[in-house]
């Protein structure tokens, strides 16, 4: 395998990982309501 063979494979793996990260972020953001976020801010609690 040469460098030209390895680079597309690494790019594909990187894009798959990025897609997984963005999917997890989307799921996390859609599970919490705006009211809950405002409540956490008022209570000065992380989360």
Short mmCIF file of C-alpha atoms in Angstrom, two decimals:
data_model
loop_
_atom_site.label_atom_id
_atom_site.label_comp_id
_atom_site.label_asym_id
_atom_site.label_seq_id
_atom_site.Cartn_x
_atom_site.Cartn_y
_atom_site.Cartn_z
CA UNK A 1 0.00 0.00 0.00
CA UNK A 2 1.24 3.43 -0.89
CA UNK A 3 0.42 6.80 0.57
CA UNK A 4 -2.15 7.40 -2.15
CA UNK A 5 -3.92 4.21 -1.04
CA UNK A 6 -3.89 5.03 2.66
CA UNK A 7 -5.07 8.66 2.53
CA UNK A 8 -8.59 7.94 1.21
CA UNK A 9 -9.03 5.20 3.80
CA UNK A 10 -7.97 7.53 6.60
CA UNK A 11 -10.25 10.24 5.25
CA UNK A 12 -13.19 7.82 5.15
CA UNK A 13 -12.54 6.70 8.74
CA UNK A 14 -12.30 10.34 9.82
CA UNK A 15 -15.59 11.20 8.13
CA UNK A 16 -17.33 8.23 9.75
CA UNK A 17 -16.08 9.34 13.17
CA UNK A 18 -17.17 12.90 12.47
CA UNK A 19 -20.62 11.71 11.40
CA UNK A 20 -20.93 9.72 14.62
CA UNK A 21 -19.92 12.71 16.71
CA UNK A 22 -22.40 14.98 14.96
CA UNK A 23 -25.15 12.38 15.35
CA UNK A 24 -24.47 12.11 19.06
CA UNK A 25 -24.48 15.90 19.38
CA UNK A 26 -27.80 16.12 17.55
CA UNK A 27 -29.35 13.47 19.80
CA UNK A 28 -28.10 15.20 22.94
CA UNK A 29 -29.41 18.59 21.89
CA UNK A 30 -32.81 17.29 20.85
CA UNK A 31 -33.37 15.47 24.16
CA UNK A 32 -33.30 18.58 26.35
CA UNK A 33 -35.99 21.24 26.28
CA UNK A 34 -35.48 24.98 26.33
CA UNK A 35 -37.36 25.17 29.64
CA UNK A 36 -34.98 22.65 31.23
CA UNK A 37 -31.96 24.61 29.96
CA UNK A 38 -33.34 27.83 31.43
CA UNK A 39 -33.98 26.03 34.74
CA UNK A 40 -30.40 24.76 34.85
CA UNK A 41 -29.07 28.24 34.10
CA UNK A 42 -31.20 29.77 36.88
CA UNK A 43 -29.95 27.14 39.34
CA UNK A 44 -26.37 27.65 38.10
CA UNK A 45 -26.03 23.90 37.66
CA UNK A 46 -23.90 22.34 34.94
CA UNK A 47 -25.49 19.78 32.71
#
